[in-house]
């Protein structure tokens, strides 16, 4: 799925002001371009606060764009999507309608309009929402805010392009919602820049890690952990290695030897294939161990010695056996460590036998 983030900002980086009425930042030409971009997408996503404050319909009003979409075999309107932790949304919002093409992702069961599809998850993230939309067949998504949603997608690396349209308007209110440069903190690179009358439009492309790939490969690691034999002396853990040139190696606890951890099993397969692990990424369903009794070196030490650049895991190691400080060891060694907390519950469920 291709994801475009779009935002209009004042000259002092505000998305809105603090008044009760919505601040119109875009000019007519900018709106025309945004509407055309929407027409190229399958779905549009905004945060619940944007719905509450602006009450947008998110529908395509141009008959030309609607007819062009239908000629390409698409629905005349976009799939409308929002994210809300509380689920508190007024059923009279324009977002809701009898056509049934709205989706609400929420962390809380809510009394939401019955014609709406509600997806309840314990931990809402850009990665998890993008993964579900992709499974539904969405090929191109436009994310239009507000500030919290845009920061979520940017910080998780779940986007392909970022469109910033900046107006000469000055808001001048310290508490107004903002998105501040440098965009480089979100691993972006300026791709093109032009003007639409008095607005400067800049397009950035993502250059860093793809959060969607992390989610997908972590899901594979979790599936590997399901192959483990349950034993009261160890966790059921799965691992996936991706080398710099794209080679993939998998492993799970006990796969190659009764005493091998998942990370070791995957590394053994990579070694057997002659793969170069310098700069590779390892995905482990659980935090790599920092201390063990069956072998001299922990998985964290092994990862450091082999020159891995990144470690991604879902669940911090519980206190069933030892106090693990694997994440701290890896970070101290200069390795990038990423957690995917929305998948931790699944790992806990697989290892629930240890608490029975």
Short mmCIF file of C-alpha atoms in Angstrom, two decimals:
data_model
loop_
_atom_site.label_atom_id
_atom_site.label_comp_id
_atom_site.label_asym_id
_atom_site.label_seq_id
_atom_site.Cartn_x
_atom_site.Cartn_y
_atom_site.Cartn_z
CA UNK A 1 0.00 0.00 0.00
CA UNK A 2 1.21 3.48 -0.91
CA UNK A 3 0.69 6.16 1.77
CA UNK A 4 0.72 9.92 1.21
CA UNK A 5 0.67 12.31 4.19
CA UNK A 6 -0.74 15.75 3.40
CA UNK A 7 -0.68 18.86 5.61
CA UNK A 8 -1.30 22.59 5.20
CA UNK A 9 0.64 24.84 7.59
CA UNK A 10 0.86 28.52 8.42
CA UNK A 11 4.22 30.28 8.13
CA UNK A 12 4.78 29.56 11.84
CA UNK A 13 4.04 25.85 11.39
CA UNK A 14 0.49 25.79 12.79
CA UNK A 15 -2.24 23.51 11.44
CA UNK A 16 -4.98 25.62 13.02
CA UNK A 17 -5.51 28.37 15.56
CA UNK A 18 -7.21 28.23 18.98
CA UNK A 19 -10.52 29.78 17.97
CA UNK A 20 -13.79 27.87 17.82
CA UNK A 21 -13.90 28.12 14.04
CA UNK A 22 -11.59 26.26 11.74
CA UNK A 23 -8.72 28.32 10.30
CA UNK A 24 -8.63 28.07 6.49
CA UNK A 25 -4.96 27.89 5.53
CA UNK A 26 -5.11 26.58 1.95
CA UNK A 27 -5.88 28.77 -1.05
CA UNK A 28 -8.09 27.72 -3.98
CA UNK A 29 -5.26 26.22 -6.07
CA UNK A 30 -3.98 24.19 -3.12
CA UNK A 31 -7.46 22.81 -2.48
CA UNK A 32 -7.80 21.87 -6.17
CA UNK A 33 -4.55 19.92 -6.00
CA UNK A 34 -5.55 18.21 -2.73
CA UNK A 35 -8.92 17.20 -4.19
CA UNK A 36 -7.18 15.78 -7.27
CA UNK A 37 -4.79 13.82 -5.03
CA UNK A 38 -7.72 12.44 -3.06
CA UNK A 39 -9.23 11.28 -6.31
CA UNK A 40 -6.18 9.08 -6.95
CA UNK A 41 -6.53 7.29 -3.59
CA UNK A 42 -8.67 4.45 -2.30
CA UNK A 43 -9.10 5.80 1.22
CA UNK A 44 -8.60 8.89 3.36
CA UNK A 45 -7.75 8.91 7.08
CA UNK A 46 -8.11 11.72 9.61
CA UNK A 47 -7.99 11.73 13.39
CA UNK A 48 -11.05 11.93 15.62
CA UNK A 49 -10.12 15.43 16.82
CA UNK A 50 -10.19 16.65 13.21
CA UNK A 51 -13.70 15.22 12.85
CA UNK A 52 -14.84 16.90 16.05
CA UNK A 53 -13.35 20.29 15.21
CA UNK A 54 -13.81 20.55 11.43
CA UNK A 55 -16.65 18.09 10.76
CA UNK A 56 -15.44 17.30 7.21
CA UNK A 57 -17.48 15.04 4.93
CA UNK A 58 -14.33 13.65 3.22
CA UNK A 59 -16.40 12.96 0.13
CA UNK A 60 -15.42 13.75 -3.44
CA UNK A 61 -17.66 16.54 -4.68
CA UNK A 62 -16.23 17.04 -8.16
CA UNK A 63 -18.38 15.20 -10.69
CA UNK A 64 -15.39 15.05 -13.04
CA UNK A 65 -13.21 13.32 -10.45
CA UNK A 66 -16.07 11.01 -9.47
CA UNK A 67 -16.65 9.98 -13.09
CA UNK A 68 -12.91 9.45 -13.65
CA UNK A 69 -12.79 7.19 -10.59
CA UNK A 70 -15.74 5.13 -11.81
CA UNK A 71 -14.11 4.83 -15.24
CA UNK A 72 -11.12 3.23 -13.47
CA UNK A 73 -13.43 0.79 -11.70
CA UNK A 74 -13.28 2.57 -8.33
CA UNK A 75 -16.04 3.76 -6.05
CA UNK A 76 -16.99 7.41 -6.67
CA UNK A 77 -16.19 8.15 -3.01
CA UNK A 78 -13.19 7.34 -0.85
CA UNK A 79 -13.25 4.88 2.00
CA UNK A 80 -13.41 7.16 5.07
CA UNK A 81 -11.28 6.17 8.07
CA UNK A 82 -10.64 7.64 11.51
CA UNK A 83 -8.70 6.66 14.62
CA UNK A 84 -9.98 7.34 18.15
CA UNK A 85 -8.68 5.95 21.43
CA UNK A 86 -11.88 6.80 23.32
CA UNK A 87 -14.48 6.03 20.65
CA UNK A 88 -16.35 9.18 21.61
CA UNK A 89 -17.74 10.49 18.32
CA UNK A 90 -20.97 12.33 17.63
CA UNK A 91 -23.14 10.13 15.34
CA UNK A 92 -24.31 13.31 13.59
CA UNK A 93 -20.86 14.06 12.18
CA UNK A 94 -20.68 14.27 8.37
CA UNK A 95 -18.13 11.44 8.55
CA UNK A 96 -21.03 9.06 9.21
CA UNK A 97 -23.63 8.35 6.55
CA UNK A 98 -25.99 5.55 5.44
CA UNK A 99 -23.61 4.48 2.66
CA UNK A 100 -21.61 2.38 5.16
CA UNK A 101 -18.15 3.18 3.78
CA UNK A 102 -16.71 4.61 7.02
CA UNK A 103 -14.29 2.70 9.28
CA UNK A 104 -13.47 3.60 12.88
CA UNK A 105 -10.35 2.20 14.55
CA UNK A 106 -10.64 2.49 18.33
CA UNK A 107 -9.14 1.20 21.57
CA UNK A 108 -12.44 1.43 23.43
CA UNK A 109 -15.78 -0.25 22.70
CA UNK A 110 -18.08 2.58 21.68
CA UNK A 111 -21.65 3.36 20.76
CA UNK A 112 -20.82 4.37 17.21
CA UNK A 113 -23.21 4.74 14.28
CA UNK A 114 -24.44 1.24 13.40
CA UNK A 115 -23.79 1.63 9.68
CA UNK A 116 -20.10 2.11 10.46
CA UNK A 117 -17.49 -0.63 10.59
CA UNK A 118 -15.75 -0.52 13.98
CA UNK A 119 -12.38 -2.20 14.54
CA UNK A 120 -11.35 -2.36 18.20
CA UNK A 121 -7.69 -2.95 19.08
CA UNK A 122 -5.84 -2.74 22.41
CA UNK A 123 -3.06 -0.58 20.98
CA UNK A 124 -3.64 1.69 18.00
CA UNK A 125 -0.57 2.50 15.92
CA UNK A 126 0.06 3.63 12.37
CA UNK A 127 1.65 0.24 11.64
CA UNK A 128 -1.32 -1.79 12.81
CA UNK A 129 -3.89 0.37 11.01
CA UNK A 130 -1.89 0.35 7.77
CA UNK A 131 -1.51 -3.44 7.95
CA UNK A 132 -5.26 -3.97 8.37
CA UNK A 133 -6.16 -1.56 5.58
CA UNK A 134 -3.72 -3.32 3.27
CA UNK A 135 -5.36 -6.65 4.08
CA UNK A 136 -8.71 -5.08 3.16
CA UNK A 137 -7.35 -4.32 -0.31
CA UNK A 138 -6.49 -0.63 0.08
CA UNK A 139 -3.75 0.24 -2.42
CA UNK A 140 -3.34 3.98 -1.83
CA UNK A 141 -4.12 5.88 1.39
CA UNK A 142 -4.12 9.62 2.02
CA UNK A 143 -3.60 10.77 5.61
CA UNK A 144 -4.63 14.38 6.29
CA UNK A 145 -4.21 14.84 10.03
CA UNK A 146 -4.45 16.27 12.53
CA UNK A 147 -1.13 16.84 14.22
CA UNK A 148 -1.20 13.74 16.46
CA UNK A 149 -2.06 11.38 13.60
CA UNK A 150 0.56 12.89 11.29
CA UNK A 151 3.26 12.62 13.96
CA UNK A 152 2.28 8.99 14.54
CA UNK A 153 2.68 8.04 10.88
CA UNK A 154 5.88 10.08 10.54
CA UNK A 155 7.56 8.75 13.68
CA UNK A 156 6.70 5.12 12.88
CA UNK A 157 7.98 5.48 9.30
CA UNK A 158 4.59 4.47 7.89
CA UNK A 159 4.43 6.62 4.76
CA UNK A 160 5.92 6.95 1.30
CA UNK A 161 5.50 10.67 0.60
CA UNK A 162 4.82 13.79 2.66
CA UNK A 163 3.18 16.83 1.05
CA UNK A 164 3.60 20.13 2.97
CA UNK A 165 1.73 23.20 1.72
CA UNK A 166 2.84 26.32 3.61
CA UNK A 167 0.94 29.60 3.65
CA UNK A 168 2.26 33.09 4.51
CA UNK A 169 -0.47 33.30 7.19
CA UNK A 170 0.89 33.85 10.72
CA UNK A 171 -1.12 32.30 13.59
CA UNK A 172 1.06 33.58 16.41
CA UNK A 173 -0.53 31.42 19.14
CA UNK A 174 1.81 29.34 21.28
CA UNK A 175 -0.79 26.68 22.11
CA UNK A 176 -1.98 26.18 18.51
CA UNK A 177 -1.40 22.66 17.07
CA UNK A 178 1.93 22.56 15.22
CA UNK A 179 4.10 20.36 13.05
CA UNK A 180 7.62 21.72 13.17
CA UNK A 181 10.63 21.09 10.98
CA UNK A 182 13.19 19.62 10.57
CA UNK A 183 11.43 16.94 8.59
CA UNK A 184 14.79 15.11 8.53
CA UNK A 185 14.02 13.90 12.06
CA UNK A 186 11.40 11.70 10.38
CA UNK A 187 13.91 10.35 7.83
CA UNK A 188 12.66 12.36 4.86
CA UNK A 189 14.32 13.94 1.85
CA UNK A 190 13.03 16.90 -0.18
CA UNK A 191 11.91 15.65 -3.58
CA UNK A 192 10.31 18.68 -5.26
CA UNK A 193 9.14 22.22 -4.49
CA UNK A 194 6.84 24.68 -6.29
CA UNK A 195 4.36 27.50 -5.64
CA UNK A 196 0.58 27.63 -5.90
CA UNK A 197 0.06 31.41 -5.84
CA UNK A 198 1.20 32.46 -2.35
CA UNK A 199 1.62 28.92 -1.00
CA UNK A 200 4.85 26.95 -1.20
CA UNK A 201 4.35 23.22 -1.72
CA UNK A 202 7.13 20.80 -0.79
CA UNK A 203 7.11 17.06 -1.37
CA UNK A 204 9.30 14.81 0.78
CA UNK A 205 9.98 11.12 0.32
CA UNK A 206 10.70 8.66 3.10
CA UNK A 207 14.34 7.58 3.27
CA UNK A 208 14.44 5.66 6.57
CA UNK A 209 13.11 2.32 7.76
CA UNK A 210 9.67 1.28 6.57
CA UNK A 211 7.50 0.67 9.63
CA UNK A 212 5.14 -1.49 7.57
CA UNK A 213 7.99 -3.88 6.75
CA UNK A 214 8.91 -4.05 10.44
CA UNK A 215 5.32 -4.98 11.30
CA UNK A 216 5.18 -7.66 8.58
CA UNK A 217 8.51 -9.29 9.50
CA UNK A 218 7.67 -9.18 13.21
CA UNK A 219 4.41 -10.95 12.40
CA UNK A 220 6.48 -13.63 10.65
CA UNK A 221 8.70 -13.96 13.73
CA UNK A 222 5.61 -14.47 15.89
CA UNK A 223 4.35 -17.16 13.52
CA UNK A 224 7.74 -18.88 13.90
CA UNK A 225 7.30 -18.86 17.69
CA UNK A 226 4.12 -20.93 17.31
CA UNK A 227 6.32 -23.79 16.04
CA UNK A 228 8.14 -24.06 19.39
CA UNK A 229 7.55 -26.96 21.71
CA UNK A 230 6.08 -25.63 24.97
CA UNK A 231 8.45 -26.32 27.84
CA UNK A 232 8.44 -24.89 31.41
CA UNK A 233 12.15 -24.09 31.11
CA UNK A 234 11.98 -21.64 28.20
CA UNK A 235 9.85 -19.15 26.28
CA UNK A 236 8.42 -19.82 22.84
CA UNK A 237 10.20 -17.24 20.70
CA UNK A 238 10.53 -16.76 16.95
CA UNK A 239 13.09 -14.75 14.98
CA UNK A 240 13.58 -13.44 11.45
CA UNK A 241 16.80 -11.98 10.04
CA UNK A 242 16.87 -9.61 7.07
CA UNK A 243 20.35 -8.93 5.67
CA UNK A 244 21.31 -5.70 3.93
CA UNK A 245 20.82 -7.34 0.52
CA UNK A 246 17.38 -8.66 1.41
CA UNK A 247 18.08 -12.28 2.37
CA UNK A 248 15.63 -13.69 4.92
CA UNK A 249 16.40 -16.34 7.55
CA UNK A 250 14.03 -17.63 10.22
CA UNK A 251 14.35 -19.54 13.46
CA UNK A 252 12.51 -20.52 16.62
CA UNK A 253 13.51 -21.68 20.08
CA UNK A 254 14.71 -25.29 20.02
CA UNK A 255 14.59 -25.59 16.22
CA UNK A 256 18.26 -26.44 15.60
CA UNK A 257 19.18 -27.61 19.13
CA UNK A 258 17.23 -28.01 22.36
CA UNK A 259 19.33 -25.25 23.94
CA UNK A 260 19.30 -22.82 21.00
CA UNK A 261 17.29 -19.66 21.28
CA UNK A 262 15.36 -18.36 18.28
CA UNK A 263 17.99 -15.76 17.41
CA UNK A 264 20.72 -18.41 17.44
CA UNK A 265 18.70 -20.71 15.19
CA UNK A 266 18.23 -17.95 12.61
CA UNK A 267 21.91 -16.95 12.78
CA UNK A 268 22.99 -20.57 12.24
CA UNK A 269 20.91 -20.74 9.06
CA UNK A 270 22.40 -17.46 7.84
CA UNK A 271 25.92 -18.72 8.54
CA UNK A 272 25.23 -21.96 6.68
CA UNK A 273 24.16 -19.91 3.65
CA UNK A 274 27.29 -17.74 3.85
CA UNK A 275 25.26 -14.60 4.48
CA UNK A 276 26.90 -11.37 5.64
CA UNK A 277 25.22 -10.25 8.89
CA UNK A 278 27.02 -6.92 9.20
CA UNK A 279 24.35 -4.22 9.20
CA UNK A 280 21.48 -6.75 9.22
CA UNK A 281 18.21 -6.47 11.14
CA UNK A 282 16.93 -9.19 13.45
CA UNK A 283 13.28 -9.43 14.45
CA UNK A 284 12.58 -11.34 17.65
CA UNK A 285 9.13 -11.84 19.11
CA UNK A 286 10.67 -11.27 22.56
CA UNK A 287 13.50 -9.05 23.79
CA UNK A 288 16.85 -10.82 23.16
CA UNK A 289 18.20 -12.34 26.37
CA UNK A 290 21.03 -10.70 28.30
CA UNK A 291 21.86 -13.63 30.60
CA UNK A 292 21.48 -17.40 30.35
CA UNK A 293 22.60 -20.52 32.17
CA UNK A 294 22.82 -23.02 29.29
CA UNK A 295 25.43 -21.13 27.24
CA UNK A 296 28.30 -18.71 27.77
CA UNK A 297 26.95 -15.91 25.54
CA UNK A 298 23.54 -14.35 25.60
CA UNK A 299 21.62 -13.55 22.42
CA UNK A 300 22.23 -9.83 22.96
CA UNK A 301 25.99 -10.45 23.13
CA UNK A 302 25.82 -12.60 20.01
CA UNK A 303 23.88 -9.91 18.11
CA UNK A 304 26.46 -7.29 19.11
CA UNK A 305 29.40 -9.51 18.10
CA UNK A 306 27.92 -10.28 14.68
CA UNK A 307 27.48 -6.63 13.79
CA UNK A 308 23.70 -6.31 13.52
CA UNK A 309 22.51 -2.73 12.96
CA UNK A 310 18.91 -3.04 14.15
CA UNK A 311 16.91 -5.18 16.57
CA UNK A 312 13.10 -5.17 16.50
CA UNK A 313 11.03 -6.95 19.15
CA UNK A 314 7.46 -7.03 20.40
CA UNK A 315 7.52 -8.04 24.08
CA UNK A 316 10.05 -7.20 26.80
CA UNK A 317 11.20 -10.44 28.45
CA UNK A 318 9.02 -11.15 31.51
CA UNK A 319 10.52 -11.90 34.93
CA UNK A 320 9.82 -15.65 34.90
CA UNK A 321 13.49 -16.62 34.84
CA UNK A 322 15.87 -13.62 35.03
CA UNK A 323 15.80 -9.85 34.87
CA UNK A 324 16.57 -9.14 31.22
CA UNK A 325 18.46 -5.98 30.19
CA UNK A 326 18.88 -6.95 26.55
CA UNK A 327 17.43 -3.73 25.16
CA UNK A 328 19.79 -1.64 27.28
CA UNK A 329 22.83 -3.72 26.25
CA UNK A 330 21.97 -3.39 22.57
CA UNK A 331 21.41 0.36 22.73
CA UNK A 332 24.68 0.84 24.64
CA UNK A 333 26.45 -0.96 21.80
CA UNK A 334 25.05 1.55 19.28
CA UNK A 335 22.41 -0.77 17.84
CA UNK A 336 19.03 0.72 16.90
CA UNK A 337 16.27 -0.96 18.93
CA UNK A 338 12.62 -0.74 17.91
CA UNK A 339 9.62 -2.06 19.84
CA UNK A 340 6.29 -3.00 18.25
CA UNK A 341 4.06 -2.94 21.34
CA UNK A 342 0.82 -3.59 19.47
CA UNK A 343 1.98 -7.20 18.87
CA UNK A 344 3.09 -7.84 22.48
CA UNK A 345 -0.28 -9.27 23.52
CA UNK A 346 0.04 -11.99 20.91
CA UNK A 347 3.48 -13.00 22.24
CA UNK A 348 2.13 -13.04 25.80
CA UNK A 349 -0.72 -15.30 24.71
CA UNK A 350 1.67 -17.78 23.06
CA UNK A 351 3.71 -17.96 26.30
CA UNK A 352 0.76 -17.98 28.69
CA UNK A 353 1.48 -21.65 29.54
CA UNK A 354 4.36 -20.49 31.77
CA UNK A 355 1.90 -18.76 34.12
CA UNK A 356 -0.56 -21.63 34.44
#
